[in-house]
Structures are given as structure tokens and as C-alpha cells.
Short mmCIF file of N, CA and C in Angstrom, two decimals:
data_model
loop_
_atom_site.label_atom_id
_atom_site.label_comp_id
_atom_site.label_asym_id
_atom_site.label_seq_id
_atom_site.Cartn_x
_atom_site.Cartn_y
_atom_site.Cartn_z
N UNK A 28 127.39 134.24 92.01
CA UNK A 28 127.75 133.86 90.64
C UNK A 28 127.30 132.77 90.05
N UNK A 29 125.91 132.31 90.76
CA UNK A 29 125.08 130.97 90.26
C UNK A 29 124.07 131.42 89.50
N UNK A 30 123.84 131.28 88.19
CA UNK A 30 122.52 131.51 87.61
C UNK A 30 121.67 131.01 88.05
N UNK A 31 121.52 129.59 88.44
CA UNK A 31 120.54 128.79 88.89
C UNK A 31 119.83 129.36 89.95
N UNK A 32 120.42 129.78 90.88
CA UNK A 32 120.01 130.73 92.36
C UNK A 32 119.96 132.17 92.11
N UNK A 33 119.94 132.37 90.98
CA UNK A 33 120.01 134.13 91.16
C UNK A 33 118.51 134.77 90.66
N UNK A 34 117.29 133.85 91.02
CA UNK A 34 115.92 134.31 91.14
C UNK A 34 115.88 134.67 92.90
N UNK A 35 116.63 133.90 93.45
CA UNK A 35 116.39 134.21 95.15
C UNK A 35 117.35 135.22 95.42
N UNK A 36 118.07 136.12 94.68
CA UNK A 36 118.91 137.51 95.15
C UNK A 36 117.97 138.56 95.66
N UNK A 37 116.68 139.10 94.58
CA UNK A 37 116.45 140.16 94.82
C UNK A 37 115.38 139.89 96.48
N UNK A 38 115.09 138.83 96.93
CA UNK A 38 114.18 138.09 98.21
C UNK A 38 115.17 138.16 99.06
N UNK A 39 116.52 137.94 98.97
CA UNK A 39 117.81 137.23 99.97
C UNK A 39 117.31 136.18 100.32
N UNK A 40 116.63 135.39 99.57
CA UNK A 40 116.51 134.24 100.25
C UNK A 40 115.01 133.60 99.51
N UNK A 41 114.95 132.49 100.38
CA UNK A 41 113.80 131.78 99.81
C UNK A 41 112.34 132.13 100.19
N UNK A 42 111.32 131.80 99.79
CA UNK A 42 109.84 132.38 100.30
C UNK A 42 109.03 131.52 99.55
N UNK A 43 108.09 131.28 100.21
CA UNK A 43 106.77 130.67 99.66
C UNK A 43 105.80 131.91 98.88
N UNK A 44 105.06 131.91 97.67
CA UNK A 44 104.38 132.40 97.11
C UNK A 44 103.23 132.77 97.85
N UNK A 45 102.47 131.80 98.53
CA UNK A 45 101.37 131.74 99.17
C UNK A 45 101.98 131.78 100.46
N UNK A 46 101.01 132.14 101.58
CA UNK A 46 101.67 132.06 102.88
C UNK A 46 101.39 130.67 103.41
N UNK A 47 102.19 130.18 103.98
CA UNK A 47 102.36 129.19 104.42
C UNK A 47 102.16 128.54 105.94
N UNK A 48 101.50 127.56 105.95
CA UNK A 48 101.17 126.79 107.45
C UNK A 48 102.50 126.91 108.06
N UNK A 49 102.80 127.54 109.52
CA UNK A 49 103.98 127.18 110.13
C UNK A 49 103.41 126.70 111.51
N UNK A 50 103.95 125.49 111.92
CA UNK A 50 103.56 124.78 112.98
C UNK A 50 104.78 125.16 114.17
N UNK A 51 104.33 126.05 115.16
CA UNK A 51 105.35 126.14 115.94
C UNK A 51 105.31 125.26 117.76
N UNK A 52 105.99 124.76 117.89
CA UNK A 52 106.06 124.19 118.88
C UNK A 52 107.30 124.43 120.37
N UNK A 53 106.49 125.03 121.54
CA UNK A 53 107.43 125.48 122.49
C UNK A 53 107.26 124.20 123.80
N UNK A 54 108.49 123.87 124.33
CA UNK A 54 108.15 122.63 125.40
C UNK A 54 108.74 123.11 126.83
N UNK A 55 107.87 122.59 127.67
CA UNK A 55 108.80 122.89 129.09
C UNK A 55 108.75 121.48 129.65
N UNK A 56 110.07 121.17 130.06
CA UNK A 56 110.73 119.71 130.32
C UNK A 56 110.40 119.87 132.08
N UNK A 57 109.93 118.80 132.59
CA UNK A 57 109.85 118.28 133.84
C UNK A 57 109.81 117.18 134.38
N UNK A 58 110.63 117.24 135.67
CA UNK A 58 111.03 115.77 135.98
C UNK A 58 110.51 115.22 137.33
N UNK A 59 109.66 114.32 137.04
CA UNK A 59 108.79 113.57 138.02
C UNK A 59 109.85 113.15 139.18
N UNK A 60 109.29 113.81 140.48
CA UNK A 60 110.04 113.24 141.76
C UNK A 60 108.93 112.36 142.23
N UNK A 61 109.30 111.50 142.69
CA UNK A 61 108.21 110.35 143.65
C UNK A 61 107.97 110.63 145.15
N UNK A 62 107.03 110.93 145.47
CA UNK A 62 107.01 111.09 146.99
C UNK A 62 106.27 109.99 147.74
N UNK A 63 106.74 109.90 148.95
CA UNK A 63 106.43 108.97 149.69
C UNK A 63 104.73 109.12 150.09
N UNK A 64 104.24 108.07 149.91
CA UNK A 64 102.84 107.88 150.27
C UNK A 64 101.99 109.03 149.47
N UNK A 65 102.35 108.77 147.92
CA UNK A 65 101.68 109.63 147.05
C UNK A 65 101.38 109.22 145.84
N UNK A 66 100.25 109.43 145.04
CA UNK A 66 99.56 108.68 143.86
C UNK A 66 100.44 109.33 142.87
N UNK A 67 100.87 110.58 143.09
CA UNK A 67 101.08 111.59 142.09
C UNK A 67 102.51 112.15 142.49
N UNK A 68 103.50 112.14 141.49
CA UNK A 68 104.38 112.51 141.49
C UNK A 68 104.68 114.12 141.32
N UNK A 69 105.50 114.46 142.14
CA UNK A 69 105.90 115.89 142.13
C UNK A 69 106.41 116.35 140.76
N UNK A 70 106.25 117.32 140.05
CA UNK A 70 106.97 117.61 138.94
C UNK A 70 107.79 118.78 139.06
N UNK A 71 108.90 118.57 139.02
CA UNK A 71 110.07 119.80 139.17
C UNK A 71 110.34 120.12 137.77
N UNK A 72 110.47 121.29 138.05
CA UNK A 72 110.80 122.04 136.52
C UNK A 72 112.07 121.94 136.09
N UNK A 73 112.27 121.46 134.92
CA UNK A 73 113.77 121.54 134.67
C UNK A 73 114.59 122.31 133.28
N UNK A 74 113.79 122.39 132.65
CA UNK A 74 114.25 123.33 131.27
C UNK A 74 113.27 123.45 130.16
N UNK A 75 113.11 124.41 129.42
CA UNK A 75 112.44 124.76 128.17
C UNK A 75 112.97 124.87 127.29
N UNK A 76 112.23 124.62 125.97
CA UNK A 76 113.23 124.46 124.75
C UNK A 76 111.99 124.88 123.82
N UNK A 77 112.58 125.55 122.62
CA UNK A 77 111.92 125.67 121.36
C UNK A 77 111.91 124.36 120.48
N UNK A 78 111.09 124.06 119.92
CA UNK A 78 111.41 122.74 119.04
C UNK A 78 111.24 122.95 117.79
N UNK A 79 111.68 122.30 116.97
CA UNK A 79 111.51 122.71 115.22
C UNK A 79 110.38 123.25 115.13
N UNK A 80 110.68 124.16 113.88
CA UNK A 80 109.57 124.82 112.92
C UNK A 80 109.19 123.93 112.01
N UNK A 81 108.08 123.80 111.39
CA UNK A 81 107.31 123.24 110.46
C UNK A 81 106.63 123.92 109.56
N UNK A 82 107.30 124.30 107.95
CA UNK A 82 106.88 125.25 107.28
C UNK A 82 106.58 124.67 106.43
N UNK A 83 105.03 124.55 105.87
CA UNK A 83 104.50 123.72 105.02
C UNK A 83 103.61 124.87 104.34
N UNK A 84 103.84 124.63 102.84
CA UNK A 84 102.94 125.71 101.81
C UNK A 84 103.08 125.31 100.22
N UNK A 85 101.66 125.54 100.09
CA UNK A 85 101.47 125.44 99.02
C UNK A 85 102.69 126.23 97.53
N UNK A 86 103.08 126.12 96.67
CA UNK A 86 103.80 126.65 95.67
C UNK A 86 103.39 126.54 94.31
N UNK A 87 102.42 127.79 93.91
CA UNK A 87 102.14 128.13 92.62
C UNK A 87 103.04 128.28 91.64
N UNK A 88 103.03 127.84 90.33
CA UNK A 88 103.80 127.90 89.21
C UNK A 88 103.04 128.87 88.09
N UNK A 89 102.82 129.87 87.60
CA UNK A 89 102.15 129.98 86.59
C UNK A 89 102.69 130.76 85.26
N UNK A 90 103.79 130.53 85.34
CA UNK A 90 104.78 131.20 84.23
C UNK A 90 106.23 131.04 84.12
N UNK A 91 106.98 131.30 83.34
CA UNK A 91 108.56 130.65 83.23
C UNK A 91 109.23 131.29 84.07
N UNK A 92 108.88 132.65 84.92
CA UNK A 92 109.66 133.36 85.92
C UNK A 92 109.29 132.74 87.24
N UNK A 93 108.17 132.23 87.64
CA UNK A 93 107.68 131.54 88.89
C UNK A 93 108.82 129.80 88.51
N UNK A 94 108.56 129.72 87.61
CA UNK A 94 109.19 128.20 87.38
C UNK A 94 110.67 128.27 87.72
N UNK A 95 111.16 129.67 87.36
CA UNK A 95 112.57 129.62 87.64
C UNK A 95 113.25 129.72 88.83
N UNK A 96 111.71 130.44 89.94
CA UNK A 96 112.05 130.93 91.47
C UNK A 96 111.86 129.27 91.88
N UNK A 97 110.70 128.70 91.37
CA UNK A 97 110.64 127.11 92.00
C UNK A 97 112.04 126.21 91.83
N UNK A 98 112.44 126.09 90.88
CA UNK A 98 113.82 125.42 90.53
C UNK A 98 114.76 126.11 91.57
N UNK A 99 115.10 127.40 91.76
CA UNK A 99 115.82 127.90 92.47
C UNK A 99 115.93 127.67 93.90
N UNK A 100 114.62 127.62 94.24
CA UNK A 100 113.76 127.19 95.98
C UNK A 100 114.57 125.80 95.92
N UNK A 101 114.08 124.79 95.19
CA UNK A 101 114.24 123.66 95.49
C UNK A 101 116.11 123.14 95.10
N UNK A 102 116.64 123.87 94.44
CA UNK A 102 118.44 123.41 94.40
C UNK A 102 119.07 124.53 95.81
N UNK A 103 118.52 125.16 95.85
CA UNK A 103 119.05 125.69 97.71
C UNK A 103 118.54 125.06 98.79
N UNK A 104 117.31 124.52 98.49
CA UNK A 104 117.18 123.66 99.77
C UNK A 104 118.22 122.40 99.67
N UNK A 105 118.23 122.00 98.66
CA UNK A 105 119.10 121.02 98.25
C UNK A 105 120.60 121.11 98.72
N UNK A 106 120.79 122.48 98.45
CA UNK A 106 122.64 122.97 98.48
C UNK A 106 122.24 123.13 100.33
N UNK A 107 121.42 123.81 100.75
CA UNK A 107 121.74 124.17 102.08
C UNK A 107 121.60 123.25 103.26
N UNK A 108 121.69 121.61 102.66
CA UNK A 108 121.48 120.49 103.31
C UNK A 108 122.62 119.59 103.47
N UNK A 109 123.69 120.17 102.63
CA UNK A 109 124.82 119.58 102.51
C UNK A 109 126.03 120.61 103.13
N UNK A 110 127.23 119.84 103.41
CA UNK A 110 128.29 120.51 103.91
C UNK A 110 128.98 121.14 102.62
N UNK A 111 129.76 122.15 102.98
CA UNK A 111 130.52 122.88 102.16
C UNK A 111 131.67 121.46 101.36
N UNK A 112 131.31 122.03 99.69
CA UNK A 112 132.52 120.78 99.08
C UNK A 112 133.06 121.38 97.90
N UNK A 113 134.42 121.16 96.97
CA UNK A 113 134.46 122.05 95.90
C UNK A 113 135.93 121.34 95.29
N UNK A 114 136.32 121.62 94.63
CA UNK A 114 137.40 121.07 93.53
C UNK A 114 138.72 122.39 93.64
N UNK A 115 138.26 123.55 93.95
CA UNK A 115 139.39 124.42 94.11
C UNK A 115 140.09 124.10 95.18
N UNK A 116 141.28 124.25 95.17
CA UNK A 116 142.23 124.37 96.31
C UNK A 116 141.83 125.67 97.28
N UNK A 117 141.72 126.83 96.69
CA UNK A 117 141.62 127.71 97.50
C UNK A 117 140.28 127.74 98.33
N UNK A 118 139.36 127.04 97.95
CA UNK A 118 138.21 126.83 98.93
C UNK A 118 138.46 126.20 100.17
N UNK A 119 138.19 127.71 101.20
CA UNK A 119 138.41 127.45 102.60
C UNK A 119 137.51 126.57 103.75
N UNK A 120 136.30 126.56 102.86
CA UNK A 120 135.33 126.35 103.24
C UNK A 120 135.16 124.64 103.31
N UNK A 121 135.32 123.83 102.40
CA UNK A 121 135.39 122.69 102.31
C UNK A 121 135.27 121.91 103.65
N UNK A 122 134.39 120.98 103.70
CA UNK A 122 134.38 120.12 104.96
C UNK A 122 133.60 121.13 106.01
N UNK A 123 132.90 122.22 105.92
CA UNK A 123 132.34 122.96 107.13
C UNK A 123 130.97 122.24 107.10
N UNK A 124 130.10 122.44 107.63
CA UNK A 124 128.86 122.07 108.23
C UNK A 124 128.03 122.97 107.10
N UNK A 125 126.99 123.00 106.90
CA UNK A 125 126.18 124.02 106.18
C UNK A 125 125.87 125.18 106.96
N UNK A 126 125.82 126.26 106.41
CA UNK A 126 125.54 127.45 107.36
C UNK A 126 124.15 127.69 108.33
N UNK A 127 124.27 128.85 109.01
CA UNK A 127 123.28 129.38 110.11
C UNK A 127 122.52 130.00 109.38
N UNK A 128 121.00 129.83 108.91
CA UNK A 128 120.43 130.68 108.20
C UNK A 128 119.74 131.99 109.27
N UNK A 129 118.90 132.68 108.61
CA UNK A 129 118.04 133.86 109.36
C UNK A 129 116.79 133.41 108.59
N UNK A 130 115.83 133.40 109.79
CA UNK A 130 114.34 132.91 109.50
C UNK A 130 113.41 134.58 109.38
N UNK A 131 113.05 135.36 108.87
CA UNK A 131 112.23 136.00 108.93
C UNK A 131 110.77 136.08 108.89
N UNK A 132 109.89 136.98 109.65
CA UNK A 132 108.39 136.44 108.99
C UNK A 132 107.15 136.88 110.34
N UNK A 133 106.31 137.50 109.64
CA UNK A 133 104.93 138.01 110.43
C UNK A 133 105.35 139.08 111.52
N UNK A 134 106.72 139.55 111.12
CA UNK A 134 106.70 141.05 111.86
C UNK A 134 107.74 140.88 112.92
N UNK A 135 108.23 141.96 113.87
CA UNK A 135 109.24 141.86 114.53
C UNK A 135 109.00 141.06 115.89
N UNK A 136 108.17 140.54 116.42
CA UNK A 136 107.70 139.98 117.41
C UNK A 136 107.08 138.50 117.15
N UNK A 137 107.56 138.12 115.93
CA UNK A 137 107.65 136.22 115.79
C UNK A 137 108.77 135.97 115.46
N UNK A 138 108.89 136.01 114.01
CA UNK A 138 110.30 135.57 113.52
C UNK A 138 111.19 136.84 112.86
N UNK A 139 112.47 137.61 113.66
CA UNK A 139 113.12 138.47 113.37
C UNK A 139 114.15 138.17 113.12
N UNK A 140 114.76 137.66 111.98
CA UNK A 140 116.40 136.84 111.74
C UNK A 140 116.39 136.02 113.00
N UNK A 141 115.69 135.01 112.93
CA UNK A 141 115.84 133.71 114.15
C UNK A 141 116.87 133.25 113.43
N UNK A 142 117.90 132.59 113.93
CA UNK A 142 119.20 131.83 113.25
C UNK A 142 118.40 129.85 113.12
N UNK A 143 118.32 129.40 112.03
CA UNK A 143 117.95 128.33 111.88
C UNK A 143 118.85 127.68 111.01
N UNK A 144 118.49 126.28 111.43
CA UNK A 144 119.50 125.08 110.51
C UNK A 144 118.08 124.53 109.71
N UNK A 145 118.35 123.97 108.74
CA UNK A 145 117.39 123.21 107.85
C UNK A 145 117.67 121.86 108.15
N UNK A 146 116.54 121.15 108.55
CA UNK A 146 116.92 119.92 108.92
C UNK A 146 116.47 118.83 107.90
N UNK A 147 115.21 119.04 107.35
CA UNK A 147 114.50 118.55 106.19
C UNK A 147 114.04 119.16 105.39
N UNK A 148 113.70 118.70 104.29
CA UNK A 148 112.56 119.44 103.39
C UNK A 148 112.23 118.34 102.42
N UNK A 149 110.93 118.65 102.16
CA UNK A 149 110.09 117.84 101.32
C UNK A 149 109.51 118.66 99.93
N UNK A 150 109.67 118.12 99.15
CA UNK A 150 108.96 118.38 98.02
C UNK A 150 107.87 117.36 97.16
N UNK A 151 106.43 117.95 97.37
CA UNK A 151 105.60 116.60 97.00
C UNK A 151 105.30 117.25 95.77
N UNK A 152 105.50 116.06 94.53
CA UNK A 152 104.94 116.40 92.92
C UNK A 152 103.90 115.78 92.88
N UNK A 153 103.05 116.47 92.88
CA UNK A 153 101.39 115.77 92.89
C UNK A 153 101.39 114.88 91.42
N UNK A 154 100.31 114.17 91.17
CA UNK A 154 100.16 113.71 90.08
C UNK A 154 99.07 114.64 89.54
N UNK A 155 98.83 114.27 88.12
CA UNK A 155 97.80 115.19 87.24
C UNK A 155 98.16 116.32 87.43
N UNK A 156 99.51 116.95 87.55
CA UNK A 156 99.31 118.50 87.25
C UNK A 156 100.51 118.84 86.39
N UNK A 157 100.06 119.92 85.35
CA UNK A 157 100.92 120.22 84.05
C UNK A 157 102.04 120.73 84.75
N UNK A 158 103.15 121.22 83.78
CA UNK A 158 104.40 121.67 84.11
C UNK A 158 104.65 122.52 83.06
N UNK A 159 105.40 123.72 83.98
CA UNK A 159 106.05 124.51 82.79
C UNK A 159 107.16 124.55 82.65
N UNK A 160 107.92 125.22 81.42
CA UNK A 160 109.40 124.61 80.85
C UNK A 160 109.99 125.89 81.67
N UNK A 161 111.35 126.19 81.74
CA UNK A 161 111.56 127.09 82.10
C UNK A 161 113.35 126.96 81.72
N UNK A 162 114.07 127.73 81.27
CA UNK A 162 115.56 127.70 80.77
C UNK A 162 116.55 128.61 81.76
N UNK A 163 117.58 127.91 82.12
CA UNK A 163 118.51 128.43 83.27
C UNK A 163 119.63 128.66 82.57
N UNK A 164 120.94 128.62 83.19
CA UNK A 164 122.29 129.05 82.80
C UNK A 164 122.61 128.37 81.39
N UNK A 165 123.60 129.15 80.38
CA UNK A 165 123.48 128.11 79.24
C UNK A 165 124.71 127.32 79.62
N UNK A 166 124.56 126.11 78.79
CA UNK A 166 125.59 125.30 79.25
C UNK A 166 126.54 124.81 77.44
N UNK A 167 127.41 124.32 77.44
CA UNK A 167 128.29 124.38 76.35
C UNK A 167 127.43 122.70 75.65
N UNK A 168 127.30 122.85 74.51
CA UNK A 168 126.81 122.15 73.68
C UNK A 168 127.42 121.10 73.06
N UNK A 169 127.45 119.94 73.00
CA UNK A 169 128.48 119.17 72.41
C UNK A 169 127.40 118.08 71.20
N UNK A 170 127.68 118.46 70.02
CA UNK A 170 127.09 117.82 68.89
C UNK A 170 127.04 116.90 68.74
N UNK A 171 126.11 115.60 68.57
CA UNK A 171 126.16 114.27 68.38
C UNK A 171 125.93 113.45 66.57
N UNK A 172 126.12 112.55 66.83
CA UNK A 172 125.68 112.05 65.44
C UNK A 172 124.32 112.11 64.93
N UNK A 173 123.40 111.88 66.39
CA UNK A 173 122.25 112.02 66.33
C UNK A 173 121.40 113.25 66.11
N UNK A 174 121.90 114.42 65.96
CA UNK A 174 121.56 115.82 66.11
C UNK A 174 121.67 115.75 64.38
N UNK A 175 120.56 115.75 63.99
CA UNK A 175 120.19 116.25 62.34
C UNK A 175 119.12 117.20 62.50
N UNK A 176 119.48 117.94 61.41
CA UNK A 176 118.43 119.07 60.89
C UNK A 176 118.39 120.10 62.13
N UNK A 177 119.32 120.24 62.82
CA UNK A 177 118.89 121.25 64.23
C UNK A 177 117.99 120.47 65.40
N UNK A 178 118.04 119.34 65.40
CA UNK A 178 117.06 118.90 66.38
C UNK A 178 117.65 117.71 67.07
N UNK A 179 117.67 117.54 68.14
CA UNK A 179 118.27 116.19 68.83
C UNK A 179 117.17 114.72 68.83
N UNK A 180 117.10 114.13 69.25
CA UNK A 180 116.63 112.68 69.28
C UNK A 180 114.99 113.00 70.07
N UNK A 181 115.27 114.06 70.53
CA UNK A 181 114.01 114.37 71.79
C UNK A 181 113.17 115.77 70.67
N UNK A 182 113.65 116.28 69.81
CA UNK A 182 112.92 116.86 69.03
C UNK A 182 113.39 118.37 69.81
N UNK A 183 114.26 118.38 70.68
CA UNK A 183 114.64 119.57 71.09
C UNK A 183 115.78 120.62 69.69
N UNK A 184 115.53 121.92 70.11
CA UNK A 184 116.40 122.80 69.28
C UNK A 184 118.01 122.64 69.51
N UNK A 185 118.70 122.48 68.88
CA UNK A 185 120.24 122.05 69.51
C UNK A 185 120.75 123.28 69.57
N UNK A 186 120.27 124.38 68.98
CA UNK A 186 121.06 125.64 68.66
C UNK A 186 120.75 126.26 70.10
N UNK A 187 120.03 125.90 70.77
CA UNK A 187 119.52 126.56 72.23
C UNK A 187 120.54 125.69 73.16
N UNK A 188 121.54 126.43 73.77
CA UNK A 188 122.32 125.77 74.62
C UNK A 188 121.95 126.00 76.27
N UNK A 189 120.48 126.42 76.67
CA UNK A 189 120.39 126.46 77.74
C UNK A 189 119.85 125.20 78.36
N UNK A 190 120.14 125.36 79.65
CA UNK A 190 119.58 124.25 80.20
C UNK A 190 117.90 124.33 80.53
N UNK A 191 117.10 123.14 80.40
CA UNK A 191 115.67 123.25 80.68
C UNK A 191 115.56 122.60 81.69
N UNK A 192 114.88 122.99 82.82
CA UNK A 192 113.89 122.40 83.70
C UNK A 192 112.34 122.58 83.58
N UNK A 193 111.51 121.35 84.00
CA UNK A 193 110.64 121.56 83.88
C UNK A 193 109.65 121.81 85.36
N UNK A 194 109.05 122.66 85.86
CA UNK A 194 108.34 122.83 87.09
C UNK A 194 106.78 122.58 87.11
N UNK A 195 106.52 121.73 88.44
CA UNK A 195 105.22 121.65 88.35
C UNK A 195 104.47 123.08 88.76
N UNK A 196 102.95 123.11 88.03
CA UNK A 196 102.14 124.09 88.06
C UNK A 196 101.72 124.25 89.84
N UNK A 197 101.33 123.25 90.34
CA UNK A 197 101.56 123.22 91.71
C UNK A 197 101.84 122.33 92.55
N UNK A 198 103.02 122.51 93.62
CA UNK A 198 103.45 121.67 94.21
C UNK A 198 103.33 121.87 95.90
N UNK A 199 103.72 121.47 96.55
CA UNK A 199 103.70 121.49 98.08
C UNK A 199 105.27 121.52 98.70
N UNK A 200 105.80 122.23 99.55
CA UNK A 200 107.08 122.47 99.68
C UNK A 200 107.42 122.50 100.95
N UNK A 201 107.53 121.76 101.88
CA UNK A 201 107.47 121.49 103.47
C UNK A 201 109.17 121.72 104.04
N UNK A 202 109.41 122.53 104.99
CA UNK A 202 110.89 122.49 105.51
C UNK A 202 110.58 122.55 106.89
N UNK A 203 111.66 121.78 107.75
CA UNK A 203 111.82 121.56 108.64
C UNK A 203 112.90 122.23 109.24
N UNK A 204 112.63 123.27 110.09
CA UNK A 204 114.16 124.06 110.85
C UNK A 204 113.99 124.13 112.29
N UNK A 205 115.12 124.21 112.85
CA UNK A 205 115.39 124.26 114.02
C UNK A 205 116.30 125.70 114.37
N UNK A 206 115.61 126.41 115.33
CA UNK A 206 116.10 127.45 116.00
C UNK A 206 117.63 127.12 116.58
N UNK A 207 118.54 127.75 116.25
CA UNK A 207 119.98 127.65 117.11
C UNK A 207 120.56 129.09 117.46
N UNK A 208 120.44 129.13 118.86
CA UNK A 208 121.07 130.31 119.45
C UNK A 208 122.19 130.14 120.37
N UNK A 209 123.49 130.75 119.85
CA UNK A 209 124.78 130.43 120.87
C UNK A 209 124.72 131.05 121.88
N UNK A 210 125.38 130.36 122.61
CA UNK A 210 125.40 130.70 124.49
C UNK A 210 125.94 131.50 124.53
#
């Protein structure tokens, strides 16, 4: 029931409009064992791990619908990196850590519902880029003394009660996720 995140419902999550770069790293850890009369230690295998995945992609915005998707994506990433909170007494999730997400892409043998947590995300707002306006959910309007002739001091129509956000026509969004598998 969140109009701001509604553009993400049809895709069941965020996605980049253009194929992003995904940096994948796996590592095998070895324990060096020193041997008598040897210049080189013996490498004893310890364990392996899948390291964090870095997803980096350009995010073009060409119209108001794209701008709504960009705003929803940024707000989803802001939300998913915070713990649950809220005013309602009935909210049983308050204080819980952010949820585990499922990452899919590139078919069944690459990323098929891989459980991940979002560690960090970056949004690069480049200089010299145009911005596109988009309207989000309705908000109550409180008229002030400065509102004269149907326009506020910024020249915006006071009768229009939807919130407005400006999305860049081109930005970079990068997300660092870590796979988390249950034992």
C-alpha cells in the first residue's frame, strides 16, 4: 500500500533498465604451514567463500514513468538498508534487521533466487544532466499566506496536491550485496 514503491510491483523488485555490470568474486582460503628446511610454506586448504557481488549500472530516465521507477528504486534501496520501525503498536516487525532478498538474473545457473542482503548502495548524480519531473502519491495541502493567485512562492500550482520529485535523465546506481545461505 505504498504509492511511492508501486512502480516496482509489476517486476516484483528493482531492476536496471540497461544490463548492469556484475562483479563476482569467489575465494579459496589456504593456511600456510611452514616446513623445516623449506623456503616455501605448504598451503593447506581451509575453506571457500562467495564474496560480495557488486552490481553497477547506468539508469536512464526518458519520461515520467521512468522517473517514477527511478524514485521507487532509490527509495526501496534506502528502505532495505534500514531496520524495521514504525509508530503502530501492532507492528510486530519493529526492531528486526532488514529482510533477506532474492536476486535473480542470467538464467538458472547464474543467479536463481540467490538469498542476499544489501550492504551498501550508491547513486551517482552526475553534473550537467537534465532532470525529469514526476508526481507521486497525494499529500494533504496546507495553504499559506504566501499562496496568492493559486501559485506558491516557487510558482507551482497549489491546487495540485501530489508530491513532486526530479529524477536525472542518466545516473549510475551501484549495489553491493552479499549472499547469505542458511546452514
